[in-house]
Amino acid sequence: MPSNANSNSFDTLAGHVDQDRLWQRHLDMARIGATPRGGVHRLPFSKEDLESRELFLSWANTRGFISTMDDFGNIFVRREGTENDLAPVVSGSHSDTQPNGGQFDGIYGVLAAFEALEAIDDAGIVTKRPIEAVIWTAEEADAQFGVGCLGSQVYANPDKLPKLMDLRNNQNITVRQSLAGLLKDHPRVGHRGFRSPIAYYVEAHIEQGPELEARGKTIGIVTAIQGHRSFKVHVVGEAGHAGATPERLRKDALVAAMEIFSELRKAFHDPRDIVRFTVGEMDVVPSAMAVVPGSVTFTIDFRHPDPDALRSLGDQIAIVARQKAGRCEVTVSELRHTSPVAFTGAVPDAILKAVESLDYSHMFLPSGAGHDARYIAELAPAGMIFIPCWRGISHNESESAELRDMVAGANVLANTLVQLANL
Ligand code: GLV
Ligand code: MN
Ligand code: MN
């Protein structure tokens, strides 16, 4: 019997998250872009990205849920409430991956949201607000375009659209062209405007770090996402013959880049192990054994929970680069500067209530990784649910999570969504 009182809803919901259905959907998604080593290579805007969206929309169609899409390709699947003029409660994540990424990052949050919608539907629960499952476009775009979370950024802040559309990848292809390529063959669904109101946003995700597993906890209630700055460092020297150019005349761009890198490693060393400093990409030109490197470009991904440390340490990068460039020229450009965000209020409160009523072990923790929730929090009260992942490994083909934890996360999510949809 339909029920709209929260306490009854929770009893009614019990047992409706279907672990076989959730696992089958996980396997169906993991096949799209599967790598020989058990990972997933499903780059933003690729044909695999499109295929994951087609699959998601086909599930929604079969179920009779209504789908909409905005002009950046963010897709929303909706289960109606009783007061459908009210802003929906939205939950989801991304279906794209890093190059040779894992089976769980992003897609778990999409699958958990869809499973929650179905479980709520199967239980015949009536909510006041509609509930929607979302796929945000190009969360993992940083590998190609230097900036991630493009879809959620644009949805919350359409003023950023022109600048983000003009970003270029290494093949000189813009986001505008890549998006047009994705949307050309995309299934047609109803139109959705940017900034269409969202009442509450909840994102489920694997933790991508070691804390839950190490402490034996099933659910993480996320308190914050740390700040994030990223940079491109371009060092220009002079290409020369590896046999004939004496040391005293060399302008070796790789030597200068290594000097800069090692000085930055010292400057960013943190005995408390809070600073996150990563050089993940380096391009040496011409990259030939018998040629002194003529230019080197490398990226810096720097994260910190404290906005002051984020500012002061990040500002050191250009200074150190100039000091250590030797005979080479160096330019440092900042690709993004995202301040930390805290999750407080209705969403984490509802998650805690759900966890307690379902009796899962839990802890509060901040997120080391960035998420779409970071940007949707600018539009609506937001929060996140973490589940453990094996050894905390992520952005790696061996990423793995236990089905029982995936089910627990979906149960917590469904319960949380029902609470929020009745506020
Ligand atoms: C997200 O993938 C991140 O890099 O934090
Ligand atoms: Mn990721
Ligand atoms: Mn992710």
Coordinates of C-alpha atoms and ligand atoms in Angstrom, one line a residue:
M1 CA 0.0 0.0 0.0
P2 CA 1.4 3.5 -0.9
S3 CA 2.7 5.3 2.1
N4 CA 3.9 8.9 2.5
A5 CA 4.7 9.0 6.1
N6 CA 8.5 8.8 6.6
S7 CA 8.5 6.1 9.3
N8 CA 6.1 3.9 7.3
S9 CA 8.1 4.6 4.2
F10 CA 11.2 3.2 5.7
D11 CA 9.5 -0.1 6.6
T12 CA 8.0 -0.2 3.2
L13 CA 11.3 0.4 1.5
A14 CA 13.1 -2.5 3.4
G15 CA 14.2 -5.2 1.0
H16 CA 13.4 -3.3 -2.2
V17 CA 17.0 -2.5 -3.1
D18 CA 17.7 -5.4 -5.4
Q19 CA 21.3 -6.6 -5.2
D20 CA 21.1 -8.8 -8.3
R21 CA 19.6 -6.0 -10.4
L22 CA 22.2 -3.5 -9.1
W23 CA 25.1 -5.9 -9.9
Q24 CA 23.8 -6.8 -13.3
R25 CA 23.6 -3.1 -14.2
H26 CA 27.1 -2.6 -12.8
L27 CA 28.3 -5.4 -15.2
D28 CA 26.4 -4.0 -18.1
M29 CA 28.0 -0.6 -17.6
A30 CA 31.5 -2.1 -16.9
R31 CA 31.4 -3.8 -20.3
I32 CA 31.3 -0.4 -22.1
G33 CA 34.9 0.6 -22.6
A34 CA 36.2 -2.5 -20.7
T35 CA 40.0 -2.8 -20.7
P36 CA 41.8 -6.1 -20.8
R37 CA 43.0 -5.5 -17.2
G38 CA 39.5 -5.2 -15.7
G39 CA 39.2 -1.4 -15.9
V40 CA 37.1 0.9 -17.9
H41 CA 38.3 3.5 -20.5
R42 CA 35.2 5.6 -21.2
L43 CA 36.5 9.1 -21.9
P44 CA 34.1 12.1 -21.7
F45 CA 32.4 12.8 -25.1
S46 CA 33.6 9.4 -26.5
K47 CA 31.4 6.8 -28.3
E48 CA 31.6 4.8 -25.0
D49 CA 30.3 7.8 -23.1
L50 CA 27.4 7.9 -25.5
E51 CA 26.7 4.2 -25.1
S52 CA 26.6 4.4 -21.3
R53 CA 24.0 7.2 -21.7
E54 CA 21.9 5.2 -24.2
L55 CA 21.9 2.3 -21.7
F56 CA 20.8 4.5 -18.8
L57 CA 18.1 6.1 -20.9
S58 CA 16.9 2.7 -22.0
W59 CA 16.5 1.6 -18.4
A60 CA 14.5 4.8 -17.7
N61 CA 12.2 4.1 -20.7
T62 CA 11.6 0.6 -19.7
R63 CA 10.6 1.8 -16.3
G64 CA 8.4 4.6 -17.6
F65 CA 10.4 7.3 -16.0
I66 CA 10.6 10.6 -17.9
S67 CA 14.0 11.8 -19.1
T68 CA 15.3 15.3 -19.8
M69 CA 18.6 16.8 -21.0
D70 CA 20.1 20.2 -20.8
D71 CA 22.2 21.9 -23.5
F72 CA 25.5 20.4 -22.0
G73 CA 24.2 16.9 -22.2
N74 CA 23.4 16.5 -18.4
I75 CA 20.6 13.9 -18.3
F76 CA 17.9 13.6 -15.6
V77 CA 15.5 10.6 -15.1
R78 CA 12.5 11.5 -13.0
R79 CA 10.1 9.7 -10.8
E80 CA 7.1 12.0 -10.1
G81 CA 5.9 13.0 -6.6
T82 CA 2.5 14.3 -5.6
E83 CA 3.5 18.0 -5.9
N84 CA 5.4 18.1 -9.2
D85 CA 5.8 21.8 -9.3
L86 CA 8.1 21.6 -6.4
A87 CA 11.9 21.4 -7.1
P88 CA 13.1 17.7 -7.3
V89 CA 15.5 15.9 -5.0
V90 CA 18.4 14.9 -7.4
S91 CA 21.0 12.2 -7.0
G92 CA 23.7 10.8 -9.3
S93 CA 27.2 11.3 -10.5
H94 CA 29.1 10.7 -13.8
S95 CA 29.4 7.7 -16.2
D96 CA 32.7 8.8 -17.9
T97 CA 36.1 7.7 -16.6
Q98 CA 39.7 8.6 -16.4
P99 CA 41.9 7.0 -19.1
N100 CA 42.2 3.4 -18.1
G101 CA 40.0 4.1 -15.0
G102 CA 38.1 1.8 -12.8
Q103 CA 34.6 0.2 -12.9
F104 CA 33.2 2.1 -9.9
D105 CA 34.3 5.8 -9.9
G106 CA 31.2 7.8 -10.9
I107 CA 29.0 5.1 -12.3
Y108 CA 28.4 3.7 -8.8
G109 CA 26.6 6.9 -7.9
V110 CA 24.5 6.8 -11.0
L111 CA 23.5 3.1 -10.5
A112 CA 22.8 3.7 -6.8
A113 CA 20.5 6.6 -7.7
F114 CA 18.7 4.6 -10.3
E115 CA 18.4 1.6 -8.0
A116 CA 17.0 3.9 -5.3
L117 CA 14.4 5.3 -7.7
E118 CA 13.3 1.8 -8.6
A119 CA 13.3 0.5 -5.0
I120 CA 11.1 3.5 -4.0
D121 CA 8.9 2.7 -7.0
D122 CA 8.7 -1.0 -6.3
A123 CA 7.8 -0.3 -2.7
G124 CA 4.9 1.9 -4.0
I125 CA 6.1 4.9 -1.9
V126 CA 4.5 8.2 -2.6
T127 CA 6.7 11.3 -2.1
K128 CA 5.8 14.9 -2.1
R129 CA 8.7 16.0 -4.4
P130 CA 9.8 14.3 -7.6
I131 CA 13.1 12.4 -7.3
E132 CA 15.6 12.4 -10.2
A133 CA 18.7 10.3 -11.1
V134 CA 21.3 12.3 -13.0
I135 CA 24.4 11.7 -15.2
W136 CA 26.6 14.8 -15.2
T137 CA 28.6 15.3 -18.4
A138 CA 32.4 15.3 -18.6
E139 CA 33.3 15.0 -14.9
E140 CA 36.6 13.4 -15.8
A141 CA 37.4 16.0 -18.5
D142 CA 40.6 17.2 -16.7
A143 CA 42.7 14.5 -18.4
Q144 CA 41.9 16.0 -21.8
F145 CA 40.9 19.6 -21.1
G146 CA 42.6 20.5 -17.8
V147 CA 39.3 21.1 -16.0
G148 CA 36.9 18.5 -14.6
C149 CA 33.2 18.5 -13.6
L150 CA 32.2 20.5 -16.7
G151 CA 28.5 19.5 -16.7
S152 CA 27.8 20.3 -13.1
Q153 CA 29.8 23.5 -13.3
V154 CA 27.8 24.7 -16.3
Y155 CA 24.5 23.6 -14.8
A156 CA 25.1 25.6 -11.6
N157 CA 26.8 28.5 -13.3
P158 CA 25.9 28.9 -17.0
D159 CA 28.1 32.1 -17.1
K160 CA 31.1 29.7 -17.3
L161 CA 29.8 28.1 -20.5
P162 CA 31.6 30.2 -23.1
K163 CA 35.0 29.9 -21.4
L164 CA 34.7 26.1 -20.8
M165 CA 33.4 25.6 -24.4
D166 CA 36.7 27.1 -25.7
L167 CA 39.0 24.7 -23.8
R168 CA 41.2 22.6 -26.1
N169 CA 42.7 19.2 -25.8
N170 CA 46.1 18.0 -27.1
Q171 CA 44.6 17.4 -30.5
N172 CA 43.4 21.0 -30.6
I173 CA 39.8 20.0 -30.4
T174 CA 37.5 22.2 -28.3
V175 CA 34.9 21.2 -25.7
R176 CA 32.4 22.8 -28.0
Q177 CA 33.3 20.4 -30.9
S178 CA 33.5 17.4 -28.5
L179 CA 30.1 18.1 -27.0
A180 CA 28.5 18.6 -30.5
G181 CA 30.0 15.2 -31.5
L182 CA 28.4 13.6 -28.4
L183 CA 25.0 15.3 -28.8
K184 CA 24.8 14.6 -32.6
D185 CA 23.8 11.0 -32.1
H186 CA 22.4 11.3 -28.6
P187 CA 18.9 9.9 -27.9
R188 CA 16.4 12.8 -28.0
V189 CA 14.6 13.6 -24.7
G190 CA 12.8 16.6 -23.2
H191 CA 14.7 19.8 -22.7
R192 CA 15.9 21.0 -19.3
G193 CA 17.2 24.5 -18.5
F194 CA 20.4 25.2 -16.7
R195 CA 19.9 26.1 -13.1
S196 CA 16.4 24.4 -13.1
P197 CA 15.8 24.4 -9.3
I198 CA 17.1 21.5 -7.3
A199 CA 15.7 21.1 -3.7
Y200 CA 18.4 18.8 -2.4
Y201 CA 21.4 17.0 -4.0
V202 CA 22.8 13.7 -2.8
E203 CA 25.8 11.9 -4.5
A204 CA 26.8 8.4 -3.6
H205 CA 30.4 7.5 -4.5
I206 CA 33.2 5.0 -3.7
E207 CA 35.5 6.7 -1.1
Q208 CA 38.6 6.6 -3.4
G209 CA 40.7 6.7 -0.2
P210 CA 41.6 4.2 2.5
E211 CA 39.7 5.4 5.6
L212 CA 36.4 3.4 5.6
E213 CA 38.2 0.1 4.8
A214 CA 40.9 0.8 7.4
R215 CA 38.4 1.5 10.1
G216 CA 35.9 -1.2 9.1
K217 CA 33.0 1.2 8.4
T218 CA 30.3 0.6 5.8
I219 CA 29.2 4.1 5.2
G220 CA 31.0 7.5 5.1
I221 CA 29.0 10.7 5.7
V222 CA 31.0 13.3 3.8
T223 CA 31.7 16.5 5.6
A224 CA 33.6 18.5 3.0
I225 CA 35.5 18.5 -0.3
Q226 CA 39.0 19.9 -0.2
G227 CA 40.1 22.9 -2.3
H228 CA 41.8 22.2 -5.7
R229 CA 44.1 24.2 -7.9
S230 CA 45.7 23.0 -11.1
F231 CA 48.4 24.4 -13.3
K232 CA 50.2 23.9 -16.6
V233 CA 54.0 24.6 -16.5
H234 CA 55.6 25.2 -19.9
V235 CA 59.4 25.2 -20.1
V236 CA 61.1 26.3 -23.3
G237 CA 64.7 25.5 -24.0
E238 CA 66.5 24.7 -27.2
A239 CA 66.5 21.3 -29.0
G240 CA 70.1 20.2 -29.8
H241 CA 72.2 17.2 -30.8
A242 CA 72.7 14.8 -27.9
G243 CA 76.2 13.9 -29.0
A244 CA 77.5 17.3 -30.3
T245 CA 76.0 19.9 -27.9
P246 CA 78.3 20.5 -24.9
E247 CA 76.8 20.8 -21.4
R248 CA 77.8 24.5 -21.2
L249 CA 75.7 25.4 -24.2
R250 CA 72.7 23.3 -23.5
K251 CA 69.2 24.7 -22.8
D252 CA 67.7 21.4 -21.8
A253 CA 64.0 21.9 -21.0
L254 CA 63.7 18.5 -19.2
V255 CA 66.6 19.3 -16.9
A256 CA 65.0 22.6 -16.0
A257 CA 61.6 20.9 -15.5
M258 CA 63.2 18.3 -13.1
E259 CA 64.8 21.1 -11.1
I260 CA 61.5 22.9 -10.8
F261 CA 59.7 19.7 -9.9
S262 CA 62.2 18.7 -7.2
E263 CA 62.2 22.2 -5.6
L264 CA 58.4 22.1 -5.6
R265 CA 58.4 18.7 -4.0
K266 CA 60.5 20.2 -1.2
A267 CA 58.2 23.3 -0.9
F268 CA 55.1 21.1 -0.8
H269 CA 56.5 18.5 1.6
D270 CA 54.0 18.3 4.6
P271 CA 55.0 16.2 7.6
R272 CA 51.3 16.1 8.5
D273 CA 50.5 14.5 5.1
I274 CA 47.6 16.9 4.3
V275 CA 49.0 18.5 1.2
R276 CA 48.2 16.7 -2.1
F277 CA 50.7 17.6 -4.9
T278 CA 50.8 15.6 -8.1
V279 CA 52.6 15.9 -11.4
G280 CA 50.6 13.5 -13.5
E281 CA 51.3 14.5 -17.0
M282 CA 54.5 15.5 -18.8
D283 CA 55.1 16.1 -22.4
V284 CA 58.7 16.2 -23.7
V285 CA 59.3 17.6 -27.1
P286 CA 60.6 16.3 -29.4
S287 CA 60.9 13.2 -27.2
A288 CA 63.6 11.6 -29.2
M289 CA 66.6 9.7 -27.7
A290 CA 69.3 11.7 -29.6
V291 CA 67.8 15.1 -29.1
V292 CA 68.3 17.5 -26.1
P293 CA 64.7 18.2 -25.0
G294 CA 63.6 21.5 -26.6
S295 CA 60.4 22.0 -24.5
V296 CA 58.5 20.3 -21.7
T297 CA 55.0 20.9 -20.5
F298 CA 53.8 19.4 -17.3
T299 CA 50.7 19.6 -15.1
I300 CA 50.4 20.2 -11.4
D301 CA 47.3 19.0 -9.4
F302 CA 47.4 20.6 -5.9
R303 CA 44.7 20.1 -3.3
H304 CA 44.3 21.2 0.3
P305 CA 41.3 21.5 2.7
D306 CA 42.4 24.9 4.0
P307 CA 41.7 27.9 1.7
D308 CA 44.7 29.9 3.1
A309 CA 47.2 27.1 2.5
L310 CA 45.6 26.5 -0.9
R311 CA 46.2 30.1 -1.8
S312 CA 49.7 30.6 -0.3
L313 CA 51.3 27.3 -1.4
G314 CA 49.7 27.5 -4.8
D315 CA 51.1 31.0 -5.4
Q316 CA 54.6 29.6 -4.8
I317 CA 54.5 27.5 -8.0
A318 CA 55.1 30.4 -10.4
I319 CA 57.8 31.8 -8.1
V320 CA 59.7 28.5 -7.8
A321 CA 59.4 27.8 -11.5
R322 CA 61.0 31.1 -12.4
Q323 CA 63.8 30.6 -9.8
K324 CA 64.7 27.1 -11.1
A325 CA 64.3 27.5 -14.8
G326 CA 68.1 28.0 -15.4
R327 CA 68.8 28.9 -19.0
C328 CA 65.2 28.1 -20.1
E329 CA 62.1 30.3 -20.3
V330 CA 59.1 29.2 -18.2
T331 CA 55.4 30.2 -18.1
V332 CA 52.9 28.9 -15.5
S333 CA 49.2 29.1 -16.3
E334 CA 46.5 28.3 -13.7
L335 CA 43.8 26.0 -15.1
R336 CA 41.4 26.1 -12.1
H337 CA 41.0 27.3 -8.6
T338 CA 38.2 25.7 -6.7
S339 CA 37.8 26.5 -3.0
P340 CA 36.9 23.9 -0.4
V341 CA 33.2 23.3 0.3
A342 CA 31.5 22.0 3.5
F343 CA 28.4 19.9 3.5
T344 CA 26.1 20.8 6.4
G345 CA 22.4 20.8 7.2
A346 CA 19.5 18.9 5.8
V347 CA 21.4 16.5 3.5
P348 CA 24.0 15.1 5.9
D349 CA 21.4 15.1 8.6
A350 CA 19.1 13.0 6.5
I351 CA 22.0 10.6 5.6
L352 CA 22.8 10.2 9.3
K353 CA 19.2 9.4 10.1
A354 CA 19.1 6.9 7.3
V355 CA 22.4 5.2 8.5
E356 CA 21.1 5.0 12.0
S357 CA 17.7 3.6 11.1
L358 CA 19.4 1.0 8.9
D359 CA 22.0 0.3 11.5
Y360 CA 25.1 0.5 9.3
S361 CA 28.5 1.3 10.9
H362 CA 29.5 4.7 9.8
M363 CA 31.9 7.6 10.2
F364 CA 32.2 11.3 9.1
L365 CA 35.0 12.1 6.7
P366 CA 36.1 14.7 4.2
S367 CA 36.5 13.9 0.5
G368 CA 40.0 13.9 -1.0
A369 CA 38.6 13.7 -4.5
G370 CA 36.6 16.3 -6.3
H371 CA 32.9 15.6 -7.2
D372 CA 30.0 17.1 -9.1
A373 CA 28.4 17.7 -5.6
R374 CA 31.1 20.4 -5.2
Y375 CA 29.4 22.6 -7.8
I376 CA 25.7 21.6 -7.3
A377 CA 26.3 22.7 -3.7
E378 CA 26.3 26.3 -5.1
L379 CA 22.7 25.8 -6.2
A380 CA 21.2 23.6 -3.5
P381 CA 21.9 22.0 -0.1
A382 CA 24.1 19.0 -1.0
G383 CA 25.8 16.0 0.6
M384 CA 27.5 12.8 -0.2
I385 CA 27.5 9.1 0.8
F386 CA 30.7 7.1 0.6
I387 CA 31.2 3.4 0.5
P388 CA 34.6 1.7 1.0
C389 CA 36.7 0.6 -1.9
W390 CA 39.5 -1.9 -2.0
R391 CA 42.8 -0.5 -0.5
G392 CA 41.4 3.0 -1.2
I393 CA 42.6 2.6 -4.8
S394 CA 40.9 4.6 -7.5
H395 CA 41.7 6.2 -10.9
N396 CA 43.2 2.8 -11.5
E397 CA 42.0 -0.3 -13.4
S398 CA 42.0 -2.4 -10.2
E399 CA 39.5 -0.2 -8.5
S400 CA 37.0 -2.5 -6.6
A401 CA 34.1 -2.4 -4.2
E402 CA 32.1 -5.1 -2.4
L403 CA 28.5 -5.7 -3.6
R404 CA 27.3 -5.7 0.0
D405 CA 28.7 -2.2 0.5
M406 CA 27.2 -1.1 -2.9
V407 CA 23.8 -2.4 -1.6
A408 CA 24.3 -0.6 1.7
G409 CA 25.0 2.7 0.0
A410 CA 21.9 2.3 -2.2
N411 CA 19.8 1.5 0.8
V412 CA 21.1 4.6 2.6
L413 CA 20.6 6.7 -0.5
A414 CA 17.0 5.5 -1.1
N415 CA 16.1 6.2 2.6
T416 CA 17.7 9.6 2.4
L417 CA 15.9 10.5 -0.8
V418 CA 12.5 9.6 0.6
Q419 CA 13.2 11.8 3.7
L420 CA 14.3 14.8 1.6
A421 CA 11.5 14.3 -0.9
N422 CA 9.0 14.8 1.9
L423 CA 10.6 18.0 3.2
Ligands
GLV1 C1 38.0 13.5 -9.7 O1 38.0 12.6 -10.5 C2 39.1 14.2 -9.1 O2 40.2 14.2 -9.8 O3 39.0 14.6 -8.0
MN2 MN 37.4 10.3 -10.9
MN3 MN 34.1 10.4 -9.5

